[in-house]
XYZ file of C-alpha atoms in Angstrom:
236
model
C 54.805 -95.753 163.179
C 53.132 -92.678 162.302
C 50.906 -92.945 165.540
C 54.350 -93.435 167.202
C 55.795 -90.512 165.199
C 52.374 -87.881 165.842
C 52.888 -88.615 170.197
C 56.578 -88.255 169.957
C 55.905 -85.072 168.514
C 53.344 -83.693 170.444
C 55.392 -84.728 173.812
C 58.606 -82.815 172.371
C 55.681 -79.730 171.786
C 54.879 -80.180 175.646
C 58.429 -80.426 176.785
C 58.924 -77.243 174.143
C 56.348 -75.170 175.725
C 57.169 -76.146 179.187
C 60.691 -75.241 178.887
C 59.852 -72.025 177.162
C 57.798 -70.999 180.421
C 60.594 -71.576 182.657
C 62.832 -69.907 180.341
C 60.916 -66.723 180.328
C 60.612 -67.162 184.070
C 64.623 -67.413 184.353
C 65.067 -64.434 181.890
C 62.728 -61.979 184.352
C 64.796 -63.100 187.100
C 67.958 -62.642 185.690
C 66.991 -59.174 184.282
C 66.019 -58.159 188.200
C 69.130 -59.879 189.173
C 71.407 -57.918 186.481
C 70.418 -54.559 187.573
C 71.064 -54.893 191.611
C 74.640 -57.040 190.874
C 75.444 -53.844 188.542
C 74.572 -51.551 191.345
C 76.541 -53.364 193.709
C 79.405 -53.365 191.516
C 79.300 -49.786 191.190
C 79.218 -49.254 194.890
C 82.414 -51.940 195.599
C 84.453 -50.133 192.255
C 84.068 -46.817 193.989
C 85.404 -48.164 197.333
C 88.600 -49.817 195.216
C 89.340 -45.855 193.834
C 86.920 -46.158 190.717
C 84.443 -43.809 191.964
C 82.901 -42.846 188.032
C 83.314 -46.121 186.481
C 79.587 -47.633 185.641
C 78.986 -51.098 185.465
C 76.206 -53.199 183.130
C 75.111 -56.099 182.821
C 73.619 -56.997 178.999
C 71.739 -60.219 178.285
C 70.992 -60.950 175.514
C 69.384 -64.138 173.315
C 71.633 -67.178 172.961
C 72.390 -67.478 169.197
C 71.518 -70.762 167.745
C 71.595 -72.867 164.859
C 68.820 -74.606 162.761
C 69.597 -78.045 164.825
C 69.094 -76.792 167.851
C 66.100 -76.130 170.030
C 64.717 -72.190 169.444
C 63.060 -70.837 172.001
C 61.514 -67.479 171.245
C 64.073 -66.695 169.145
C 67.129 -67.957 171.200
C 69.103 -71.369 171.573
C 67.887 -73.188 174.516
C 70.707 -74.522 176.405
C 70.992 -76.618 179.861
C 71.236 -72.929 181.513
C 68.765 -71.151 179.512
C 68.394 -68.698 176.565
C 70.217 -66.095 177.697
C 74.133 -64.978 177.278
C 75.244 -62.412 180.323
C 78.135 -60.089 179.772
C 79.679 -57.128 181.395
C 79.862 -53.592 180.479
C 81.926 -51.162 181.979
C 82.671 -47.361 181.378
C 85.569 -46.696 183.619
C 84.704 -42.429 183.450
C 81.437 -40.330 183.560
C 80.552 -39.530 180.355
C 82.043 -42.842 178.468
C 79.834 -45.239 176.693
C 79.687 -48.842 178.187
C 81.390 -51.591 176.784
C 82.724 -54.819 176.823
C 85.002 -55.626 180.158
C 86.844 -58.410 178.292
C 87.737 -55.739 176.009
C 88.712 -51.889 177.200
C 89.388 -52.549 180.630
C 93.130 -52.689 181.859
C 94.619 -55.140 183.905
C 94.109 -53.243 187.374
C 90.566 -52.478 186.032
C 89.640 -56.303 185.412
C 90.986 -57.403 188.662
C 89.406 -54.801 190.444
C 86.048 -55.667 189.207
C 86.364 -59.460 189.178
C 87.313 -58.433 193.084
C 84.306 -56.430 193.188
C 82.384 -59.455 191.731
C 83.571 -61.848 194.116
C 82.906 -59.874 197.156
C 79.413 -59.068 196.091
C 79.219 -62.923 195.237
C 80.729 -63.858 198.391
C 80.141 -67.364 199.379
C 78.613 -68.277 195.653
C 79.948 -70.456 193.039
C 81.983 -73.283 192.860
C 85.308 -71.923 191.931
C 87.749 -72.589 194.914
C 90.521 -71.017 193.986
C 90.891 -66.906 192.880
C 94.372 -65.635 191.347
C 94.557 -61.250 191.212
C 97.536 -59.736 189.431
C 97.561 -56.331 189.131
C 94.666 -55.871 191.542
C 96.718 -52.763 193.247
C 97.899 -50.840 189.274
C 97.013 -46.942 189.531
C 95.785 -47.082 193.459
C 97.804 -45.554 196.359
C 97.762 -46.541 200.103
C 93.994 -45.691 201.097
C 92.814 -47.625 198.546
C 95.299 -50.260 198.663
C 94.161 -51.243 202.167
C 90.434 -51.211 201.499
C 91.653 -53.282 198.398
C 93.329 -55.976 200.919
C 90.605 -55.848 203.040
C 88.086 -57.161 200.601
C 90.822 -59.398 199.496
C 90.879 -61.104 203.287
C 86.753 -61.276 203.528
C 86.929 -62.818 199.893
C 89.396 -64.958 201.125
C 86.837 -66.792 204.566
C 85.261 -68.291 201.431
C 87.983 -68.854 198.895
C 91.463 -69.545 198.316
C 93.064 -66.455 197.495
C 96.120 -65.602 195.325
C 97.478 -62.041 195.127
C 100.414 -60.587 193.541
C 101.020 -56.865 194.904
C 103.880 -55.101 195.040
C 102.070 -52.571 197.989
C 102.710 -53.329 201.591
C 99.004 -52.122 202.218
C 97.478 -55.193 200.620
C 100.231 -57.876 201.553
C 99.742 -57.692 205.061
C 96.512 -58.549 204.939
C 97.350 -61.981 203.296
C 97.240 -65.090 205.842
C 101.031 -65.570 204.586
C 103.864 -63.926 202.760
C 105.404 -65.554 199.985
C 108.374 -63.748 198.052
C 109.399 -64.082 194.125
C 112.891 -63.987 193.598
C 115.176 -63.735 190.098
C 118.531 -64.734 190.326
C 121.526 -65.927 188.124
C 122.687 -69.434 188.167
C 124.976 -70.948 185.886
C 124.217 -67.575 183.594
C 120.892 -68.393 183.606
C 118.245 -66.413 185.356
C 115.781 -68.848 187.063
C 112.984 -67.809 189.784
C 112.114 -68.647 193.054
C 109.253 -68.350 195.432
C 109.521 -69.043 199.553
C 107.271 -68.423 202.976
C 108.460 -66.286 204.833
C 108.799 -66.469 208.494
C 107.493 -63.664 210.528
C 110.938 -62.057 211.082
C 111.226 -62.313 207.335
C 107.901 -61.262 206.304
C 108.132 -57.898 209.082
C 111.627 -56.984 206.758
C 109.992 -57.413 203.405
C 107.074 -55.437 204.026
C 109.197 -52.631 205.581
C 110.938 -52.977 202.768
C 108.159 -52.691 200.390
C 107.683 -49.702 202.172
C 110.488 -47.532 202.188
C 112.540 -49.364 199.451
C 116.590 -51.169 199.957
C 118.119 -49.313 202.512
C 115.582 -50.056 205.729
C 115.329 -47.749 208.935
C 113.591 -47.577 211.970
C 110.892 -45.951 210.939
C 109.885 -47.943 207.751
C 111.055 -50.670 210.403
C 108.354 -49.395 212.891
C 105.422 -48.796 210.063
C 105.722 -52.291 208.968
C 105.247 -53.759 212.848
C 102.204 -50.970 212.528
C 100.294 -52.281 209.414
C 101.199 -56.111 210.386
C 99.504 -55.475 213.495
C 96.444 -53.304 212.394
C 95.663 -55.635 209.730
C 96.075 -59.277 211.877
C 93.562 -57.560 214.059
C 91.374 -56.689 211.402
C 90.672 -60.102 210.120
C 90.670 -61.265 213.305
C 87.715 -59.028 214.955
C 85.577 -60.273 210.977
C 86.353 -63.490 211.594
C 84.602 -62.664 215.264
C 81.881 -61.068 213.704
């Protein structure tokens, strides 16, 4: 038993060291990693009208508990020993810190947008819901924002809420939230709309109830510019 006992434990050494290596390894790579997805960031924030905010990425040593396997210091898990978060200071001159905590809504879905399109392709989530993506942003920006929305979108499944014409003609299709009383009860409902439908609303997004021919005309205008936008990237 003790013979048994002595190999078990200098295997589990082995397996200790050997995982510590790779560990290291992983924790080199993701530092290298960290810095050029920050910079990338950076450069896809200031295209979405957040020109000073700064992005970082921290790592830092997985905290652990005296059951658990230490390596250097940190809990070794399936993925390694390190915990990633991300930093932000949305103006020059502001300290970095937490995403999950000072950004605003626009601000988070901007830079889970930025995220995606520098991870474009990655990961296994199928499916990507932005609200708020267009809060704070006017009509230059808004249409750079719905372009990145449409490349994210040749890899994922994309769900946007906007209230800006700029960014919901660059969707694949036009669905419309309605509230309405029934019964005196207000109860909401969501339809596709045609193409007819879908020209009206976005003119309508535009230049607000009463429609004319020339919010009429801009509509036809960004429809058009936008369908053969994603259609010359999907070319490319």
């Amino acid at each position: 038993n003790e013979e048994l006992l002595a190999s078990a434990e200098a295997d589990l050494a082995r397996a200790l060291d050997d995982a510590r290596k790779v560990a290291v390894v992983l924790r080199e790579k993701r530092t290298k990693a960290s810095k050029q997805l920050a910079d990338a960031m950076g450069k896809e924030l200031a295209s979405l009208g957040m020109g000073d905010a700064r992005i970082e990425v921290e790592l830092a040593p997985l905290e652990g508990k005296g059951s658990e396997l230490v390596v250097d210091g940190a809990r070794l898990s399936p993925t390694g020993i390190d915990r990633a978060e991300f930093l932000i200071a949305p103006n020059r001159g502001e300290e970095a810190r937490p995403l999950r905590k000072v950004a605003s809504g626009g601000e988070l879905s901007r830079a889970m947008l930025a995220i995606k399109r520098v991870l474009a392709g990655l990961g296994p989530s199928g499916l990507y819901v932005f609200d708020e993506v267009d809060t704070g942003v006017g009509g230059a920006v808004a249409e750079v924002i719905g372009q990145k929305l449409a490349e994210v979108s040749k890899h994922h499944q994309v769900i946007c809420i906007t209230h800006l014409a700029q960014i919901a003609v660059y969707g694949d299709a036009h669905y419309h939230v309605r509230k309405e009383v029934v019964n005196e009860r207000t109860r909401s409902t969501i339809g596709l709309l045609s193409e007819e439908e879908r020209r009206t609303e976005v003119a309508r997004m535009l230049g607000g109830v009463k429609l004319t021919d020339r919010t009429k005309a801009a509509a036809e205008e960004l429809l058009d510019h936008a369908k053969k936008a994603r259609t010359s990237k999907k070319k490319g």
